[in-house]
PDB file as gemmi writes it, atoms N, CA and C in Angstrom:
CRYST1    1.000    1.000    1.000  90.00  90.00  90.00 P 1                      
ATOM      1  N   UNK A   1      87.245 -46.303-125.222  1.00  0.00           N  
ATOM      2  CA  UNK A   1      88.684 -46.143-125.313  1.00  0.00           C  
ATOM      3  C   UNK A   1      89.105 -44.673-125.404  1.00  0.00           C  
ATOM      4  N   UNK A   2      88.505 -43.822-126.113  1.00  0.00           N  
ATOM      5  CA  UNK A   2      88.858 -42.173-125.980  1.00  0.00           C  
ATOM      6  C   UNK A   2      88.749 -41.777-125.278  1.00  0.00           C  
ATOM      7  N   UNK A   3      87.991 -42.228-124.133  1.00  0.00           N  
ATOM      8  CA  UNK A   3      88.011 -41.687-122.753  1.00  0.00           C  
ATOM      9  C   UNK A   3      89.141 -41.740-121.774  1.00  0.00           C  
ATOM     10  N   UNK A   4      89.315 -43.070-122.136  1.00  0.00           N  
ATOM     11  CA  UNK A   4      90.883 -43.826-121.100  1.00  0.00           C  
ATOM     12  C   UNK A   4      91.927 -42.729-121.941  1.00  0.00           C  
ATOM     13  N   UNK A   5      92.104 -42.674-122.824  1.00  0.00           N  
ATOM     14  CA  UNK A   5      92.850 -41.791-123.832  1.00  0.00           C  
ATOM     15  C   UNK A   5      92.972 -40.490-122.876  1.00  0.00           C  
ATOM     16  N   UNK A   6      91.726 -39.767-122.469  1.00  0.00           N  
ATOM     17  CA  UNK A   6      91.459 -38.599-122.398  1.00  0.00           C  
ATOM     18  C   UNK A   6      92.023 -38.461-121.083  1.00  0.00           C  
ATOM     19  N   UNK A   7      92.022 -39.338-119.985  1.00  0.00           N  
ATOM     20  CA  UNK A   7      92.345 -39.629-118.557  1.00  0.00           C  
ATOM     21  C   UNK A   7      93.462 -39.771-118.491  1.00  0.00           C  
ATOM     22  N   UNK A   8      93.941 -40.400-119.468  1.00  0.00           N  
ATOM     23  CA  UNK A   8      95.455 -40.826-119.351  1.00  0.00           C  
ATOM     24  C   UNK A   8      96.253 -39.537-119.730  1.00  0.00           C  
ATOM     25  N   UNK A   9      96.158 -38.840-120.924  1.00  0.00           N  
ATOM     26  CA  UNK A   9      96.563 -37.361-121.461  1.00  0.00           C  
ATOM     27  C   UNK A   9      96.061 -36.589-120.257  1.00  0.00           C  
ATOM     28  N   UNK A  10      95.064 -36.368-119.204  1.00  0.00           N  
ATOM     29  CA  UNK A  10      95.371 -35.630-118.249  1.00  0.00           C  
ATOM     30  C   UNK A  10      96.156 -35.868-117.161  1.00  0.00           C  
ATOM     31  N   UNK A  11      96.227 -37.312-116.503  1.00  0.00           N  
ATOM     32  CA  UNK A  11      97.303 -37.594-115.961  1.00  0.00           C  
ATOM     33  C   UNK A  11      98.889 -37.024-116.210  1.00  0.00           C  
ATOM     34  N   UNK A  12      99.214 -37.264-117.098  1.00  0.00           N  
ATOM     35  CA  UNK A  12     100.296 -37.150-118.201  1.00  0.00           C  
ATOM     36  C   UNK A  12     100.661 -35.922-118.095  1.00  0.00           C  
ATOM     37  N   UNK A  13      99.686 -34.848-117.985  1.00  0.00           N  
ATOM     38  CA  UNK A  13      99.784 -32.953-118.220  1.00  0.00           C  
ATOM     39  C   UNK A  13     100.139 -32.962-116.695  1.00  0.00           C  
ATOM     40  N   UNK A  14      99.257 -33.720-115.940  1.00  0.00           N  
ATOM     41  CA  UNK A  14      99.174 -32.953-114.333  1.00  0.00           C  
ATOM     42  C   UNK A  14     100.363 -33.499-113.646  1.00  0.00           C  
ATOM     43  N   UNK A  15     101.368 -34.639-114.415  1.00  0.00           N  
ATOM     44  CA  UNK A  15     102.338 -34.800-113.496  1.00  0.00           C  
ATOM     45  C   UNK A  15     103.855 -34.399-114.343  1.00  0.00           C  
ATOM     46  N   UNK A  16     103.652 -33.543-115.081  1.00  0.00           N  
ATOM     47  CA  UNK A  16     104.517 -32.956-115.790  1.00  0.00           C  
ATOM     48  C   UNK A  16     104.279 -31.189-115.756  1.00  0.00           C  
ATOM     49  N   UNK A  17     103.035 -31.198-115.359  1.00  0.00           N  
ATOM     50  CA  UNK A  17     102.926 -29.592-114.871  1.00  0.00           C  
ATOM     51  C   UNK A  17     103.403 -29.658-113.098  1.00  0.00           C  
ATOM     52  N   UNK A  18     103.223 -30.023-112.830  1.00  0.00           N  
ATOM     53  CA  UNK A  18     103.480 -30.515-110.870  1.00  0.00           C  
ATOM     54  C   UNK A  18     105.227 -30.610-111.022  1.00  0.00           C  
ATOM     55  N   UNK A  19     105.954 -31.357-111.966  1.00  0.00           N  
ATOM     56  CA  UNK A  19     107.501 -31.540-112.270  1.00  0.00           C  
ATOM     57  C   UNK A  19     108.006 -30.692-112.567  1.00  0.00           C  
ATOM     58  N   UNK A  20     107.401 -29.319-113.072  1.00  0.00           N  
ATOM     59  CA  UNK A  20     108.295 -27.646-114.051  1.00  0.00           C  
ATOM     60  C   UNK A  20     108.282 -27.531-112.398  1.00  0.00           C  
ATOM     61  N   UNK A  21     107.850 -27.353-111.312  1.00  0.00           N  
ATOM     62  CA  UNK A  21     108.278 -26.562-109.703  1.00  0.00           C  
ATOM     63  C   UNK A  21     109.513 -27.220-109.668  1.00  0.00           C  
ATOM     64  N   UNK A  22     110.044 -28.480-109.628  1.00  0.00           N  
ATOM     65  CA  UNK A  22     110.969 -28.753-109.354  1.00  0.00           C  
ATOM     66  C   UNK A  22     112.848 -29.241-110.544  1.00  0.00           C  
ATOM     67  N   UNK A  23     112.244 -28.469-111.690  1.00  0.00           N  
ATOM     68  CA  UNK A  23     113.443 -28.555-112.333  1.00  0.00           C  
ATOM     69  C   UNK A  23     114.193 -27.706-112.158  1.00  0.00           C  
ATOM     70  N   UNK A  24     113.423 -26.651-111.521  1.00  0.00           N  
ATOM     71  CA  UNK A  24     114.696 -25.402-110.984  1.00  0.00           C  
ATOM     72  C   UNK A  24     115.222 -24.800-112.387  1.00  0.00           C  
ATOM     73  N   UNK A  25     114.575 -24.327-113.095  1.00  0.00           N  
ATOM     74  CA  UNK A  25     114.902 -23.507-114.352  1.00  0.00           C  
ATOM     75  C   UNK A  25     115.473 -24.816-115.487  1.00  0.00           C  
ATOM     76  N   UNK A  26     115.082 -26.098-115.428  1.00  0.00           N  
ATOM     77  CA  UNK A  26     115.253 -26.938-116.025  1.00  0.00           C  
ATOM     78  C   UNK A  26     116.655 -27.449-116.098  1.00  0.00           C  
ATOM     79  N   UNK A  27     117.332 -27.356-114.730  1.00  0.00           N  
ATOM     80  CA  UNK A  27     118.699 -27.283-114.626  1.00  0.00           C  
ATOM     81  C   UNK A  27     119.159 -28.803-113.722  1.00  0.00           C  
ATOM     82  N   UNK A  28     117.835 -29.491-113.754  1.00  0.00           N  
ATOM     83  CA  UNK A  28     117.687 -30.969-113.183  1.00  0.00           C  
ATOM     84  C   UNK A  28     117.576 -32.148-113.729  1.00  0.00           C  
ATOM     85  N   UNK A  29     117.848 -32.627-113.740  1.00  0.00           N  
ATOM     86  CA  UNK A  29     117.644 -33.631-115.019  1.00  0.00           C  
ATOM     87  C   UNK A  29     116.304 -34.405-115.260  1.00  0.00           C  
ATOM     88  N   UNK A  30     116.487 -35.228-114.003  1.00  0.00           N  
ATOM     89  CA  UNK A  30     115.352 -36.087-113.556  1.00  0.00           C  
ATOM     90  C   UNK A  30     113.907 -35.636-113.292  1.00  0.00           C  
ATOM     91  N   UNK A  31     113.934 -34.272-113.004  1.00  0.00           N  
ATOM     92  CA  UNK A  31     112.265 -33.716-113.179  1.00  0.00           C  
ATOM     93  C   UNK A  31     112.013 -33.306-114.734  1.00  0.00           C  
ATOM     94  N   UNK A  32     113.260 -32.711-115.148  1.00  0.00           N  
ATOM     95  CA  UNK A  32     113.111 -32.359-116.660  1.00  0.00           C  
ATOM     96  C   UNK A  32     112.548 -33.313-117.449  1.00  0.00           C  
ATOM     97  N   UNK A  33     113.301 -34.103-117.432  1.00  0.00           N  
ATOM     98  CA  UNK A  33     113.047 -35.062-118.239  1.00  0.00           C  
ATOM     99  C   UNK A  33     111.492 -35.401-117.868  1.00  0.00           C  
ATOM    100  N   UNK A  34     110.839 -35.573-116.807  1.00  0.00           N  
ATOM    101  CA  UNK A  34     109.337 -36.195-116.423  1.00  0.00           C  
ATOM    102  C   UNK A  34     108.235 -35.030-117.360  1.00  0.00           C  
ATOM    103  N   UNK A  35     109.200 -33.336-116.792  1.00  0.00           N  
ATOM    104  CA  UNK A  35     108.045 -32.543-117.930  1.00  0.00           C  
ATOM    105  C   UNK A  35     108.387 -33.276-119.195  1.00  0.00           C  
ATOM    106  N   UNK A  36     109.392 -33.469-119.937  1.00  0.00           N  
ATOM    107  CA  UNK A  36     108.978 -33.536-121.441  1.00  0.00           C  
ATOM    108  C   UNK A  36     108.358 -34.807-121.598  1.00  0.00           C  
ATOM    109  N   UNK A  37     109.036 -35.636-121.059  1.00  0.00           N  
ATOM    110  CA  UNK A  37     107.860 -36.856-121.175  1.00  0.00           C  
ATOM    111  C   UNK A  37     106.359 -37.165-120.796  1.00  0.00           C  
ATOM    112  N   UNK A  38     106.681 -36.278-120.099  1.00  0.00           N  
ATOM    113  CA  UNK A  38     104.938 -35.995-119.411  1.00  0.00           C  
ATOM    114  C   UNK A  38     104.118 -35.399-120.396  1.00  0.00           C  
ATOM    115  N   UNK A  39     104.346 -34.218-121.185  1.00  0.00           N  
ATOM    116  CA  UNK A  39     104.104 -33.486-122.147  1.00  0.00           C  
ATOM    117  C   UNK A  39     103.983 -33.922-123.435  1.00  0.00           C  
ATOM    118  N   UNK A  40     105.220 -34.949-123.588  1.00  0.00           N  
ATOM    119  CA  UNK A  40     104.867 -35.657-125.021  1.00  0.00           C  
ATOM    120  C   UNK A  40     103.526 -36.606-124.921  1.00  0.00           C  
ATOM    121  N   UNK A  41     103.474 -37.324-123.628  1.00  0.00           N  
ATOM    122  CA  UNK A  41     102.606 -38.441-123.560  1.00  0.00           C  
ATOM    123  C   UNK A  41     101.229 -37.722-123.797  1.00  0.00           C  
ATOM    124  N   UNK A  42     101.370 -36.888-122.650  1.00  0.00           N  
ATOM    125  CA  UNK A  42     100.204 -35.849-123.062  1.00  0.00           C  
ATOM    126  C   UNK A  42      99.159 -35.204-123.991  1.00  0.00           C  
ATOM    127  N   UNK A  43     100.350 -35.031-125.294  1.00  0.00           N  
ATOM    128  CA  UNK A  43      99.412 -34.830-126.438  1.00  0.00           C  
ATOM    129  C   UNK A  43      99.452 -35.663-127.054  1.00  0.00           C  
ATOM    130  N   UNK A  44     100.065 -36.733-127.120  1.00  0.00           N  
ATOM    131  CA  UNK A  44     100.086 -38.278-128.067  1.00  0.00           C  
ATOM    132  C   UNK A  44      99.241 -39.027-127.744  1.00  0.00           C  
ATOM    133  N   UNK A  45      98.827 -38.661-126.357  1.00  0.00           N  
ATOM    134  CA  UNK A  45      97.320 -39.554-125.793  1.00  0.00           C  
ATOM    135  C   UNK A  45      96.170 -38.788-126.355  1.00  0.00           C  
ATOM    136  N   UNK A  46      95.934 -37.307-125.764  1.00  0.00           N  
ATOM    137  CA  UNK A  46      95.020 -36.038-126.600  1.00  0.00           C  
ATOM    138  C   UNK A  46      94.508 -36.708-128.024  1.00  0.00           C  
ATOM    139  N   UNK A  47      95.508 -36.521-128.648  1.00  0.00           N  
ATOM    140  CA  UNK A  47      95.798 -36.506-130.087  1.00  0.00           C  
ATOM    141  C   UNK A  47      94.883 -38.202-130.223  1.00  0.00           C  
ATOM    142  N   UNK A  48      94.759 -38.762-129.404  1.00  0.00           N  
ATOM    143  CA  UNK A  48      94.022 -39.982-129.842  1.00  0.00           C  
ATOM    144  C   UNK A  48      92.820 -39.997-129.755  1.00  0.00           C  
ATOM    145  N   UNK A  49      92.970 -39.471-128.107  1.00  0.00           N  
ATOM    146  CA  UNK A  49      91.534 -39.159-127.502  1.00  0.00           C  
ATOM    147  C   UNK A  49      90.430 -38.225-128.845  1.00  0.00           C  
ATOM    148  N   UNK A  50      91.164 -37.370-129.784  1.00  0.00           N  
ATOM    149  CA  UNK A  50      90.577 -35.973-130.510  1.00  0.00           C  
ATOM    150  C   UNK A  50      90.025 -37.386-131.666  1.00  0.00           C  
ATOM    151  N   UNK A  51      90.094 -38.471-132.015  1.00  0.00           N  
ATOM    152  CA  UNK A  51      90.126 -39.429-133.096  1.00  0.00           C  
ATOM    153  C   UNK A  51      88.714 -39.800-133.091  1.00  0.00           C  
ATOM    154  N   UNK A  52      87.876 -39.593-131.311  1.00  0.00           N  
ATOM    155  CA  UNK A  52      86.683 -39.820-131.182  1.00  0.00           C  
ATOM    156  C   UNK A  52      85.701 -38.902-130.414  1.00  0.00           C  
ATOM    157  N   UNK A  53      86.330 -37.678-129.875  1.00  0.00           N  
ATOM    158  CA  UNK A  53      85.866 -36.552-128.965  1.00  0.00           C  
ATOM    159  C   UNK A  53      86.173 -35.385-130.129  1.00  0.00           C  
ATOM    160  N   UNK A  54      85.110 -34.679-129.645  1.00  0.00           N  
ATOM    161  CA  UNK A  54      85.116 -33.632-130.165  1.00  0.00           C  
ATOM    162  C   UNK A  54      86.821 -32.302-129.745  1.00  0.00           C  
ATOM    163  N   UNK A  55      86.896 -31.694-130.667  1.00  0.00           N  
ATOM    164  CA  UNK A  55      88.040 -30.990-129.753  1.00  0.00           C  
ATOM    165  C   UNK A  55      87.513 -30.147-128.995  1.00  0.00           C  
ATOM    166  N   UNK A  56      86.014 -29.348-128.974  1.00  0.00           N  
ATOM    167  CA  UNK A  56      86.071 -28.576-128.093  1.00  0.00           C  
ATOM    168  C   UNK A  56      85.561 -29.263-126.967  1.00  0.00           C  
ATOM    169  N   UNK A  57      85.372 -30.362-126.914  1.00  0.00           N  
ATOM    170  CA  UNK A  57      84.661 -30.980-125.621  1.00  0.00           C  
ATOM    171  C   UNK A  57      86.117 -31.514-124.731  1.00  0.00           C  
ATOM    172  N   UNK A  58      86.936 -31.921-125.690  1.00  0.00           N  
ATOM    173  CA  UNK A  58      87.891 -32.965-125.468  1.00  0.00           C  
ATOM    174  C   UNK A  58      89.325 -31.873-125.003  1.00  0.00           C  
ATOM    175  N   UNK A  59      89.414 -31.094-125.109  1.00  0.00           N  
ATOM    176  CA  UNK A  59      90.703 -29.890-124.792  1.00  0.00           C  
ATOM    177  C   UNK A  59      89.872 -29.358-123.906  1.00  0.00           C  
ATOM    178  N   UNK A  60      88.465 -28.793-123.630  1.00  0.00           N  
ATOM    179  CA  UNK A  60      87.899 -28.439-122.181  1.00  0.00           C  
ATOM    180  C   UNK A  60      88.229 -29.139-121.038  1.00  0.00           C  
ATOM    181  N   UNK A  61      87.938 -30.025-121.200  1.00  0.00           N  
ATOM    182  CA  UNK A  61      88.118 -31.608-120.038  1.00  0.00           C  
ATOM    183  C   UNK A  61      89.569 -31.238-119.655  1.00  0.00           C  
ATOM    184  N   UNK A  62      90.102 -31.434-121.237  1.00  0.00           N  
ATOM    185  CA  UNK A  62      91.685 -31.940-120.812  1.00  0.00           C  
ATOM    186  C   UNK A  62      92.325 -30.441-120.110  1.00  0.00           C  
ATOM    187  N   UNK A  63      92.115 -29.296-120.442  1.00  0.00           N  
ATOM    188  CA  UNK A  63      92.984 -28.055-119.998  1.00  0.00           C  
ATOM    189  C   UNK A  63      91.889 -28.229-117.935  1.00  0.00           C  
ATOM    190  N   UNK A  64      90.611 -27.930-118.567  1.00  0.00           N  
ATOM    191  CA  UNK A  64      90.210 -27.882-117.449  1.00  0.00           C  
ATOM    192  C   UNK A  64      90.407 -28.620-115.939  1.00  0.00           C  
ATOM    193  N   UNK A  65      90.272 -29.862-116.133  1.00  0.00           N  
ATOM    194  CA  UNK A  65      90.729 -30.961-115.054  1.00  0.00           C  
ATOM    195  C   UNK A  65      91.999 -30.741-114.559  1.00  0.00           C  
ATOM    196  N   UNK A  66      92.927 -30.560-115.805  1.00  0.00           N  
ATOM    197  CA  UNK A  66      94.156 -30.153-115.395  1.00  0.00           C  
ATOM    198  C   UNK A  66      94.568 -28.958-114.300  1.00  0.00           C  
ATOM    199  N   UNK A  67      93.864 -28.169-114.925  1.00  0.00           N  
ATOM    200  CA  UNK A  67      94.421 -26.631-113.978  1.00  0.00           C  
ATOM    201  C   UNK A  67      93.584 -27.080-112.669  1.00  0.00           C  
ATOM    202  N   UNK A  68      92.132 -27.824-112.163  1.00  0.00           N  
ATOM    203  CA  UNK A  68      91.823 -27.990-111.025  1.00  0.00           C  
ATOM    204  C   UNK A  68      92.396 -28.634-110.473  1.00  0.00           C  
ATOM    205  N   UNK A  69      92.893 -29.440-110.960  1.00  0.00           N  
ATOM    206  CA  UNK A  69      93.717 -30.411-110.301  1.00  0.00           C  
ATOM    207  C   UNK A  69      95.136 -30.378-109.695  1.00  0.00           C  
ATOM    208  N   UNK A  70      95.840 -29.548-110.539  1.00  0.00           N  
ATOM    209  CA  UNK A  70      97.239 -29.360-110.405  1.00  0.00           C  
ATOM    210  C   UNK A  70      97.203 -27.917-109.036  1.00  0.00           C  
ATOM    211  N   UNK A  71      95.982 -27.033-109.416  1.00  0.00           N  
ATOM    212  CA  UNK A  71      95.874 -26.006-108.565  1.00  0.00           C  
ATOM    213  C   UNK A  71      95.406 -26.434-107.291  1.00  0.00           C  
ATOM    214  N   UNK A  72      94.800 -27.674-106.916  1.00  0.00           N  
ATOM    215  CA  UNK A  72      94.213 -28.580-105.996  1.00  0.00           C  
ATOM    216  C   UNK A  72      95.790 -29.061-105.237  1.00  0.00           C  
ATOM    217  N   UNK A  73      96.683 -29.935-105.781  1.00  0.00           N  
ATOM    218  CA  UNK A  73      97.379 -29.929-105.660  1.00  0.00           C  
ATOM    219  C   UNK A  73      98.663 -28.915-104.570  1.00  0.00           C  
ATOM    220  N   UNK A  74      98.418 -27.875-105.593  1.00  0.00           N  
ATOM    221  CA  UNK A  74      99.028 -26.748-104.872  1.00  0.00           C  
ATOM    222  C   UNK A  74      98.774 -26.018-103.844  1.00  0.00           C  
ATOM    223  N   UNK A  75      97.582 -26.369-103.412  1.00  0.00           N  
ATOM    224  CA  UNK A  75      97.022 -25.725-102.144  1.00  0.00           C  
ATOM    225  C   UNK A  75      97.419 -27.136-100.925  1.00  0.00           C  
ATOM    226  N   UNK A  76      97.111 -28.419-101.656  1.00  0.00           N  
ATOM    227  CA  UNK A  76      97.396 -29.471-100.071  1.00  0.00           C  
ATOM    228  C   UNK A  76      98.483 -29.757-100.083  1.00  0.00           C  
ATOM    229  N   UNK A  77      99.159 -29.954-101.057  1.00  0.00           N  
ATOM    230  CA  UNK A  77     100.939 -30.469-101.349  1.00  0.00           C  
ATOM    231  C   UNK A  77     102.028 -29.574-101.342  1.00  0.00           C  
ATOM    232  N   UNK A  78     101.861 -28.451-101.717  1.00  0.00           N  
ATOM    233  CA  UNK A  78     102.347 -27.770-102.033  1.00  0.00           C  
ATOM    234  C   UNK A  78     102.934 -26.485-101.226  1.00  0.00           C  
ATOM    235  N   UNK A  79     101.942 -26.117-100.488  1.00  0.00           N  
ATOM    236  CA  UNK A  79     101.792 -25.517 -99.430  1.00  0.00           C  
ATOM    237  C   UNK A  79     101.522 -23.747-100.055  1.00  0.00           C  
ATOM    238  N   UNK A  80     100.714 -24.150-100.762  1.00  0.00           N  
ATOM    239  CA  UNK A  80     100.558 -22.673-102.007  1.00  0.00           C  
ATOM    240  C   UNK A  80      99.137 -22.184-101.443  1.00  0.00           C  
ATOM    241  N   UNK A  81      98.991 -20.858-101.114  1.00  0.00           N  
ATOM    242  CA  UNK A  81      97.589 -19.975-100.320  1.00  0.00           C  
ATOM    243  C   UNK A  81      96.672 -20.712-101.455  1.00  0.00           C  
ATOM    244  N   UNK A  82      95.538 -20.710-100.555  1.00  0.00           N  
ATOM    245  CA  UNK A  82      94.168 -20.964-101.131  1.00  0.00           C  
ATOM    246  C   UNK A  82      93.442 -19.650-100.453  1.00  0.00           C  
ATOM    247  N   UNK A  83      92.353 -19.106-101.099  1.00  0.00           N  
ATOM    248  CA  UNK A  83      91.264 -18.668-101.018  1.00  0.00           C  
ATOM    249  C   UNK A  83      90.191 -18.210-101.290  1.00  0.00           C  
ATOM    250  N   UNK A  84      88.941 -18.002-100.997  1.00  0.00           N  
ATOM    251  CA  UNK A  84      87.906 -18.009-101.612  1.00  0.00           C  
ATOM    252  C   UNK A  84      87.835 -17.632-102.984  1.00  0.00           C  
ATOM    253  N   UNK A  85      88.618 -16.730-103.577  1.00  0.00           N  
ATOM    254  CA  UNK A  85      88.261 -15.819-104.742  1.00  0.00           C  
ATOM    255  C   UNK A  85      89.304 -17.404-105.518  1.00  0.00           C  
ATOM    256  N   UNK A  86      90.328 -17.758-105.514  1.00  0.00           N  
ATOM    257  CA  UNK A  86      90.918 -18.854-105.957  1.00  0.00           C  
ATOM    258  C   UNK A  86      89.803 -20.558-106.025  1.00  0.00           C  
ATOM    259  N   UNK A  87      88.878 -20.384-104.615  1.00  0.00           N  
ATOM    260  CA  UNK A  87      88.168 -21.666-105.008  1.00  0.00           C  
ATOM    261  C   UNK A  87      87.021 -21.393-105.913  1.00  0.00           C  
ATOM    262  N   UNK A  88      86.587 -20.123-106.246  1.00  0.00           N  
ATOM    263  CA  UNK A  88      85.733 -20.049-107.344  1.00  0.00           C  
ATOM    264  C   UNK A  88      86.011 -20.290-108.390  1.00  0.00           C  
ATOM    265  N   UNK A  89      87.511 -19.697-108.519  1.00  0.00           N  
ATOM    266  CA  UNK A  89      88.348 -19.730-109.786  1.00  0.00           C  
ATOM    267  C   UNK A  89      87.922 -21.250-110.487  1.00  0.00           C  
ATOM    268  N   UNK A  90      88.183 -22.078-109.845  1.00  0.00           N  
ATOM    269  CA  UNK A  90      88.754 -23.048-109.954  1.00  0.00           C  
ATOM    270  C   UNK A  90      87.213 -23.731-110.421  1.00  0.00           C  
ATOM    271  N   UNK A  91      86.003 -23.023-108.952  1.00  0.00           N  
ATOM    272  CA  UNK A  91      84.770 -24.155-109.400  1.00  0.00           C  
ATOM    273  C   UNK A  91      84.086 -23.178-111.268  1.00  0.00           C  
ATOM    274  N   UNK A  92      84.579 -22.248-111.136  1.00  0.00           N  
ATOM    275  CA  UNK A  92      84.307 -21.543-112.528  1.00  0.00           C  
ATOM    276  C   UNK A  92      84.312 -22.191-113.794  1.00  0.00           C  
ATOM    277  N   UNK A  93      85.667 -22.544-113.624  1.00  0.00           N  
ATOM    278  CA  UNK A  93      86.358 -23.848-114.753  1.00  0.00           C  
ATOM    279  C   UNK A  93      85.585 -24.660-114.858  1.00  0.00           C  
ATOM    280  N   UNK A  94      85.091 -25.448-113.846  1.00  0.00           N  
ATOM    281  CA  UNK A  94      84.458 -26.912-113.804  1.00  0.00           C  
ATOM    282  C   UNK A  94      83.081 -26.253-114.431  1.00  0.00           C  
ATOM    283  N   UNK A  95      82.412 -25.358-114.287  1.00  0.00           N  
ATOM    284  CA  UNK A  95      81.374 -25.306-114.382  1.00  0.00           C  
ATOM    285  C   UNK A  95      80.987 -25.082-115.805  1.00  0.00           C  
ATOM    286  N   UNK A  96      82.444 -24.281-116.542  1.00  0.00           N  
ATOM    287  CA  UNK A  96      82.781 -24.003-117.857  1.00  0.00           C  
ATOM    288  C   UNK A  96      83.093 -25.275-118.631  1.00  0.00           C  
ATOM    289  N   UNK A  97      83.611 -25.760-117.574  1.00  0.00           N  
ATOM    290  CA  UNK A  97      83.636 -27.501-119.039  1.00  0.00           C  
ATOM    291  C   UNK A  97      82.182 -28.209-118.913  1.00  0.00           C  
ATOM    292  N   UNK A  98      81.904 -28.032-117.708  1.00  0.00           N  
ATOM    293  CA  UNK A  98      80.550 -28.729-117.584  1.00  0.00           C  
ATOM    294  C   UNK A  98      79.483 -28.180-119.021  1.00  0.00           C  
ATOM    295  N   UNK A  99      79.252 -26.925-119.030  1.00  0.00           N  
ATOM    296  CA  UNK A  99      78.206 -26.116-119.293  1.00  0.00           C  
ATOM    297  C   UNK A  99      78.936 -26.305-120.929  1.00  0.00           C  
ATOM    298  N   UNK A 100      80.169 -26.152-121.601  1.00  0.00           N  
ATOM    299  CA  UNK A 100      80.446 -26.820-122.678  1.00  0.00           C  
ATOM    300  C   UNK A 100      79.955 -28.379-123.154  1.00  0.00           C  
ATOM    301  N   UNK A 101      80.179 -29.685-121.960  1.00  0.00           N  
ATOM    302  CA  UNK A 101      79.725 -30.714-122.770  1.00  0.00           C  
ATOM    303  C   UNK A 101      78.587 -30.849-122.339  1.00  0.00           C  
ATOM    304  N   UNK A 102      77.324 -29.981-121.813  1.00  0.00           N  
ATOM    305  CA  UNK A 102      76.138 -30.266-122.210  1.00  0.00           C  
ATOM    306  C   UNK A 102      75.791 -29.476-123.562  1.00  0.00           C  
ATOM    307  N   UNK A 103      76.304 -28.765-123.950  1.00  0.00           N  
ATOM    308  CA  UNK A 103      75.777 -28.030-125.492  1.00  0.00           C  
ATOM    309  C   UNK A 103      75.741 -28.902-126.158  1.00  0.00           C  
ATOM    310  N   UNK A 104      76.695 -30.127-125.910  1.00  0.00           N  
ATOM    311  CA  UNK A 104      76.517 -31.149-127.322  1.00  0.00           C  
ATOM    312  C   UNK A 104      77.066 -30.795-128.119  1.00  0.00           C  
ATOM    313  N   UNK A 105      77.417 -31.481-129.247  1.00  0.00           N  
ATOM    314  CA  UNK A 105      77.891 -31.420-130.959  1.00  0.00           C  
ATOM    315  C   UNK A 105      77.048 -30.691-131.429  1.00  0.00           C  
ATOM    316  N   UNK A 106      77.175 -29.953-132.088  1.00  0.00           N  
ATOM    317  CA  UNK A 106      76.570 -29.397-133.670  1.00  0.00           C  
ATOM    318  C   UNK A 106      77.234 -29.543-134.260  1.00  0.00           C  
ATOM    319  N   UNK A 107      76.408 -29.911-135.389  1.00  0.00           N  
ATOM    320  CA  UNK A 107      77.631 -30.700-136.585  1.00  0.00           C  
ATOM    321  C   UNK A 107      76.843 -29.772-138.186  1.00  0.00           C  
TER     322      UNK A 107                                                      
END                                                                             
């Protein structure tokens, strides 16, 4: 279940970070409203997910996935430059959450 938690709180970030492009300085209603709700859900899911994940394993995942994803996003949807020095960026991250949840807990 902290996992679905953890999936769902990134969902939640990535379609409320994808919604701030289109509130237009938050002067929209209907995207506005999706960031804050997106954002609340976000850490109210987190915040559950943290009940059985570690936080540093569990905010890696969650920031990390996010920014690949949303930056993924922005290159096919979006119509935002991609390039090499940006797809490292990006596999950097992954490799940084990766290389975090193999350290494991120390407790």
């Amino acid at each position: 279940m902290p996992a679905l938690f953890l999936a769902l709180a990134i969902s939640s970030e990535i379609c409320a970070t994808v919604s701030l492009k289109y509130t237009h300085g938050f002067t929209r209603l209907a995207p506005s409203a999706v960031v804050v709700l997106g954002y609340v859900a976000s850490f109210a899911l987190l915040s559950q997910a943290l009940k059985q994940i570690p936080v540093s394993s569990a905010y890696a995942i969650w920031s990390g996935v996010g920014t690949a994803v949303v930056a993924a996003i922005g290159f096919v949807f979006l119509g935002e430059g991609a390039n090499a020095w940006k797809v490292v960026g990006i596999a950097l991250i992954i490799v940084g959450v990766i290389a975090l949840n193999l350290g494991g807990a120390t407790h």
